[in-house]
PDB file of C-alpha atoms in Angstrom:
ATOM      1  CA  UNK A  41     117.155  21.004 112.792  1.00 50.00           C
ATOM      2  CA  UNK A  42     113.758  22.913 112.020  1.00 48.00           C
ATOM      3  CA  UNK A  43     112.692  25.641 114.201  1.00 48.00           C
ATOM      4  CA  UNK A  44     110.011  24.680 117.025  1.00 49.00           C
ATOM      5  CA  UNK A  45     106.823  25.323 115.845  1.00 48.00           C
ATOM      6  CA  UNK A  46     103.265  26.722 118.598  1.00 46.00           C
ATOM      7  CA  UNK A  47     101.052  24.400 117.808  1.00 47.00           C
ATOM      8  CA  UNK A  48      98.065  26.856 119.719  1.00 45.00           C
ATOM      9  CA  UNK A  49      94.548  26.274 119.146  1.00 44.00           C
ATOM     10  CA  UNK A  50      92.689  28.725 117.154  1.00 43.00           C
ATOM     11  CA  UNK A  51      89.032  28.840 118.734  1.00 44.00           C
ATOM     12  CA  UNK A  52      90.778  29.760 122.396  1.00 46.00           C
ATOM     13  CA  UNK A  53      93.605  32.559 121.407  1.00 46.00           C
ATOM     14  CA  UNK A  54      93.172  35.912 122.881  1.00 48.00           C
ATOM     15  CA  UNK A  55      96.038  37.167 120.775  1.00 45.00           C
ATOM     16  CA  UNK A  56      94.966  40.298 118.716  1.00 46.00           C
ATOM     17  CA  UNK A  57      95.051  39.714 114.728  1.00 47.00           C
ATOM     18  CA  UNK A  58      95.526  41.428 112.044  1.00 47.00           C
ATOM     19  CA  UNK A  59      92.892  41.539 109.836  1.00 47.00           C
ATOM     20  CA  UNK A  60      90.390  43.780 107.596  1.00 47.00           C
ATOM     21  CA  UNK A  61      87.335  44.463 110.304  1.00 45.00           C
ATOM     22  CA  UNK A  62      85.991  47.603 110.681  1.00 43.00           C
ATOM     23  CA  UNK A  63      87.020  47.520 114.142  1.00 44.00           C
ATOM     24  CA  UNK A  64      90.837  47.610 112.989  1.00 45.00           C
ATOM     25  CA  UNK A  65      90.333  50.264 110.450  1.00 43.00           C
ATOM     26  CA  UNK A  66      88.234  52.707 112.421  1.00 44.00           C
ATOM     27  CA  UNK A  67      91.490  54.263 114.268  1.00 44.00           C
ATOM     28  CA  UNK A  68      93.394  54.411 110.801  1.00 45.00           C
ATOM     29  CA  UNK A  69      90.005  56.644 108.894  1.00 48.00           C
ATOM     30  CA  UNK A  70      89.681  59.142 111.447  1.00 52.00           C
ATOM     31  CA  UNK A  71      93.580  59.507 112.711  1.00 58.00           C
ATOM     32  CA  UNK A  72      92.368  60.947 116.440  1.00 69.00           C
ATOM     33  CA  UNK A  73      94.343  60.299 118.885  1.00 76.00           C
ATOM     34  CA  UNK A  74      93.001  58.994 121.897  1.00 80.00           C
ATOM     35  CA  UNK A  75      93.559  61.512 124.896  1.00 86.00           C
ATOM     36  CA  UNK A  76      93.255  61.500 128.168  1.00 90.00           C
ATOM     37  CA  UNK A  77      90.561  61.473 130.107  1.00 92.00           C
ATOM     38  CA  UNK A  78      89.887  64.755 132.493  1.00 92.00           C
ATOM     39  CA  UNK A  79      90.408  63.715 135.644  1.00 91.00           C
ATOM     40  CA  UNK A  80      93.917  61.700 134.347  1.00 94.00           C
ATOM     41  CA  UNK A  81      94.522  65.089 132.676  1.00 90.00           C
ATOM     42  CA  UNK A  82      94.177  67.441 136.016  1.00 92.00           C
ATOM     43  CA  UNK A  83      95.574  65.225 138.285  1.00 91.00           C
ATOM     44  CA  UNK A  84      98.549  64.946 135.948  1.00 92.00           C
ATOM     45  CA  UNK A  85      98.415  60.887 136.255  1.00 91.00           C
ATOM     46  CA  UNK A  86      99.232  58.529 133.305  1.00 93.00           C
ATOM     47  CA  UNK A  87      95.646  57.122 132.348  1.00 92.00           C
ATOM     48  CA  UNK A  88      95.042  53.886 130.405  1.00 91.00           C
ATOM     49  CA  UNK A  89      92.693  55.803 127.649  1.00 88.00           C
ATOM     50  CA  UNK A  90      89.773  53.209 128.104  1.00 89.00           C
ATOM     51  CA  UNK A  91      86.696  54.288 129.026  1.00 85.00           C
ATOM     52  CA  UNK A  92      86.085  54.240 132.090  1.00 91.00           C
ATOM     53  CA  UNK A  93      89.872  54.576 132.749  1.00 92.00           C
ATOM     54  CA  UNK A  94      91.382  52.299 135.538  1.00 92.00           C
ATOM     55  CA  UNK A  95      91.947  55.722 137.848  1.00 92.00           C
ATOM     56  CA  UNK A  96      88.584  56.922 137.739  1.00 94.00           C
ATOM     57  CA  UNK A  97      87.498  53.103 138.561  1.00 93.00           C
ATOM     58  CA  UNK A  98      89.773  53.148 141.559  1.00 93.00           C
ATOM     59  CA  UNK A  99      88.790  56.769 142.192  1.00 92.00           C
ATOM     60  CA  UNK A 100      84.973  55.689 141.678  1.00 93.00           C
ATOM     61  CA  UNK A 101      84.501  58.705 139.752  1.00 92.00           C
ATOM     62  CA  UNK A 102      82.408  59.155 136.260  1.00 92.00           C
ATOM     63  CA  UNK A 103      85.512  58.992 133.507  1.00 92.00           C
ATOM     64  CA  UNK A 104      85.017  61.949 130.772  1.00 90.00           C
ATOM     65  CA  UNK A 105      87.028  61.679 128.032  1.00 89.00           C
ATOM     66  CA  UNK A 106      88.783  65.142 126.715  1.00 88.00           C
ATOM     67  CA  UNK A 107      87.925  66.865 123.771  1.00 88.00           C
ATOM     68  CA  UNK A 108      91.272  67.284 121.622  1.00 85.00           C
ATOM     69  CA  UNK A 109      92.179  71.105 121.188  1.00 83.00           C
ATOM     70  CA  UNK A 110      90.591  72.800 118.082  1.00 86.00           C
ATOM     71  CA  UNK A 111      93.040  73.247 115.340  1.00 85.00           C
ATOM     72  CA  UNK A 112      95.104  76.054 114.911  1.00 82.00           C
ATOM     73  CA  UNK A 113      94.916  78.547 112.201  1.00 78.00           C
ATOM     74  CA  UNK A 114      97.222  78.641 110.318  1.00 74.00           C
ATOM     75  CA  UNK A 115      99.111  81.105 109.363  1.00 70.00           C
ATOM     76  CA  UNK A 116     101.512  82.001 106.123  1.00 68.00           C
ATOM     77  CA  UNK A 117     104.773  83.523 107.804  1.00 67.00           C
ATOM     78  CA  UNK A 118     106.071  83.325 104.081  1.00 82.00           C
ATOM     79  CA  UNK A 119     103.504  85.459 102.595  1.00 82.00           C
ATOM     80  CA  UNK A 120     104.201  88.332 105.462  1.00 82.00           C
ATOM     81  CA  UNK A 121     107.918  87.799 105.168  1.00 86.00           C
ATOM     82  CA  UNK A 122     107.895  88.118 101.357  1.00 87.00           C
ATOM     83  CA  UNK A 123     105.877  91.133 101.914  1.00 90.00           C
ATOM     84  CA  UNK A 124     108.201  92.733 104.184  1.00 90.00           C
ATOM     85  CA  UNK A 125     111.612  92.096 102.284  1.00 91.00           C
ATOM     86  CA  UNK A 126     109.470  93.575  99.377  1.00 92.00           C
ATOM     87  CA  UNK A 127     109.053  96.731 101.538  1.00 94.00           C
ATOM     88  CA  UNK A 128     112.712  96.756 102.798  1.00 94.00           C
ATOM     89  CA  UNK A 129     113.898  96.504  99.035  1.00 92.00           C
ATOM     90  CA  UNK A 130     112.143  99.251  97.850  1.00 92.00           C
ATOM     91  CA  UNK A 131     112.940 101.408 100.909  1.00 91.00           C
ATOM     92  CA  UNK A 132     116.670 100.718 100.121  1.00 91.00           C
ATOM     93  CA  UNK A 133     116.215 101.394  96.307  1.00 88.00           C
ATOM     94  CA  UNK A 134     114.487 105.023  97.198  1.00 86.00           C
ATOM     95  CA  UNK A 135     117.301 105.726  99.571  1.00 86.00           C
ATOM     96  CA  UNK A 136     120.049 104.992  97.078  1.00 82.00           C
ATOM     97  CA  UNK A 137     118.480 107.431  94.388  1.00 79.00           C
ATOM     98  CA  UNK A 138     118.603 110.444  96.752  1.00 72.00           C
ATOM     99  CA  UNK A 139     122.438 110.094  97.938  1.00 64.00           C
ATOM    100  CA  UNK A 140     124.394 112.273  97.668  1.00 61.00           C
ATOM    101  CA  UNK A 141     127.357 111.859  95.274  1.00 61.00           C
ATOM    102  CA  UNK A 142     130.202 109.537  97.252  1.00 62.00           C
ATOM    103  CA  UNK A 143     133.828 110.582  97.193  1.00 62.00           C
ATOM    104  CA  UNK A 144     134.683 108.553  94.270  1.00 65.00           C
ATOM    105  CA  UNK A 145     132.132 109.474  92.035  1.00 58.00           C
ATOM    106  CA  UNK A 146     132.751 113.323  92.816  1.00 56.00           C
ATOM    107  CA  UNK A 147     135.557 115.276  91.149  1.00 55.00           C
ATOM    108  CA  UNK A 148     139.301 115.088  92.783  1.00 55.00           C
ATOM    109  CA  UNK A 149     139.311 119.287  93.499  1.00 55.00           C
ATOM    110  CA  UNK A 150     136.047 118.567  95.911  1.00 51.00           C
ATOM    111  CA  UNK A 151     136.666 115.094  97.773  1.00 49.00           C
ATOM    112  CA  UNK A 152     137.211 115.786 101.537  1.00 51.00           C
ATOM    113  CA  UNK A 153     138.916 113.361 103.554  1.00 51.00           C
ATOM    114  CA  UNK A 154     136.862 111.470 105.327  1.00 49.00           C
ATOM    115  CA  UNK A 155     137.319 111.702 109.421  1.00 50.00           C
ATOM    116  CA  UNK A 156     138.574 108.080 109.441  1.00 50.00           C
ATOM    117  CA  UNK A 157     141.357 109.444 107.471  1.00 48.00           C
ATOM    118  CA  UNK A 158     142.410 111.841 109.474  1.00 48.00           C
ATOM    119  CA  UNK A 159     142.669 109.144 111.944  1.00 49.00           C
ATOM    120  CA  UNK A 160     145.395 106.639 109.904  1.00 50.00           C
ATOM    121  CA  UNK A 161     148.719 106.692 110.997  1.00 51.00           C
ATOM    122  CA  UNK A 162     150.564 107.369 107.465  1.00 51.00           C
ATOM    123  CA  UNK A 163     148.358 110.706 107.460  1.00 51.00           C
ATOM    124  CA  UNK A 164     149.281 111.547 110.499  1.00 50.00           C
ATOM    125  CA  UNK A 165     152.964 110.755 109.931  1.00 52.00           C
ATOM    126  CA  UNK A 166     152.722 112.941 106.550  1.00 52.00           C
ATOM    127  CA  UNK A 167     151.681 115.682 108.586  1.00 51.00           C
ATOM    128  CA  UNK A 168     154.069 115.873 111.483  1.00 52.00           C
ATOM    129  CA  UNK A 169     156.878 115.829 108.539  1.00 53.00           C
ATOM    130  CA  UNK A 170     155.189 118.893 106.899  1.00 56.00           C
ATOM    131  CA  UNK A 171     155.161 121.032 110.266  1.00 56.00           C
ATOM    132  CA  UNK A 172     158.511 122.640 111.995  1.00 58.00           C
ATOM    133  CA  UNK A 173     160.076 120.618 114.711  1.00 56.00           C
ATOM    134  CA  UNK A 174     160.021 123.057 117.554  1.00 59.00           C
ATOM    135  CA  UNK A 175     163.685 123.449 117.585  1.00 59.00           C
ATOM    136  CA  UNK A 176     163.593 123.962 114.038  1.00 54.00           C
ATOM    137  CA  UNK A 177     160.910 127.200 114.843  1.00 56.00           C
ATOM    138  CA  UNK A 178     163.520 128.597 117.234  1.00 52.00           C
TER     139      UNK A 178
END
C-alpha cells in the first residue's frame, strides 16, 4: 500500500518554497533581526513585524520600525584580569622577601611559642603538673 500522494496544482499554490531568489537570501546576508515596531515596543504588545504592523493598522497610526541597539563594545575582562593576578603575584613575591624569619627556620634557643600554643590543652596540662598543688604549698 503506497502512501497517498497531493496531487496540487503548481500555477495556484500559495505555499512558500524554497528556492535560490534574492528574496530568500536577503535575511540570511545581513543576519538583522527584525524588531519591533515603536508603538508595539511602548505599548508592550506582541507586533507581527510587517510593515505597517496589524496594531498600528487597527490603531490607524503611522508604523515606525525600531532601530536595533548599537553594538556594544567590547571589552577584554581577560586582559584586565591577567593584569591584575600579575599585580597580586608580584605583591605576594615582595612580601615574602621581607618576612621575617618563621619559627622553624630560626634557631631552637630563640623560637617563642606561638599564642595558639599557649592555648592547647597538653601545654596547659604540662604546666599545671610543673606548679605546687595548693595543699602541696602549705
Amino acid at each position: 500500500m503506497s502512501s497517498p500522494v497531493s496531487h496540487r496544482d503548481e500555477s495556484t499554490d500559495l505555499s512558500p518554497t524554497v528556492t535560490n531568489t534574492s528574496v530568500d537570501l536577503e535575511p540570511k546576508k545581513t543576519g538583522k533581526r527584525v524588531l519591533s515596531c515603536v508603538l508595539c515596543q511602548q505599548r508592550k504588545k506582541k507586533c507581527d513585524r510587517k510593515s505597517p504592523c496589524s496594531n498600528c493598522i487597527r490603531l490607524k497610526t503611522v508604523c515606525t520600525p525600531s532601530l536595533p541597539a548599537p553594538p556594544r563594545k567590547r571589552r577584554r575582562p581577560n586582559q584586565d584580569l591577567l593584569e591584575r593576578l600579575a599585580r597580586c603575584e608580584e605583591l605576594l613575591r615582595h612580601c615574602t622577601c621581607i618576612r621575617l624569619p618563621t619559627p622553624e627556620h630560626s634557631p631552637p634557643n630563640q623560637r617563642e611559642e606561638s599564642p595558639l600554643s599557649l592555648h592547647d590543652g597538653d601545654d596547659l596540662k604540662r604546666k599545671r603538673s610543673r606548679e605546687p598543688s595548693p595543699t602541696e604549698a602549705e
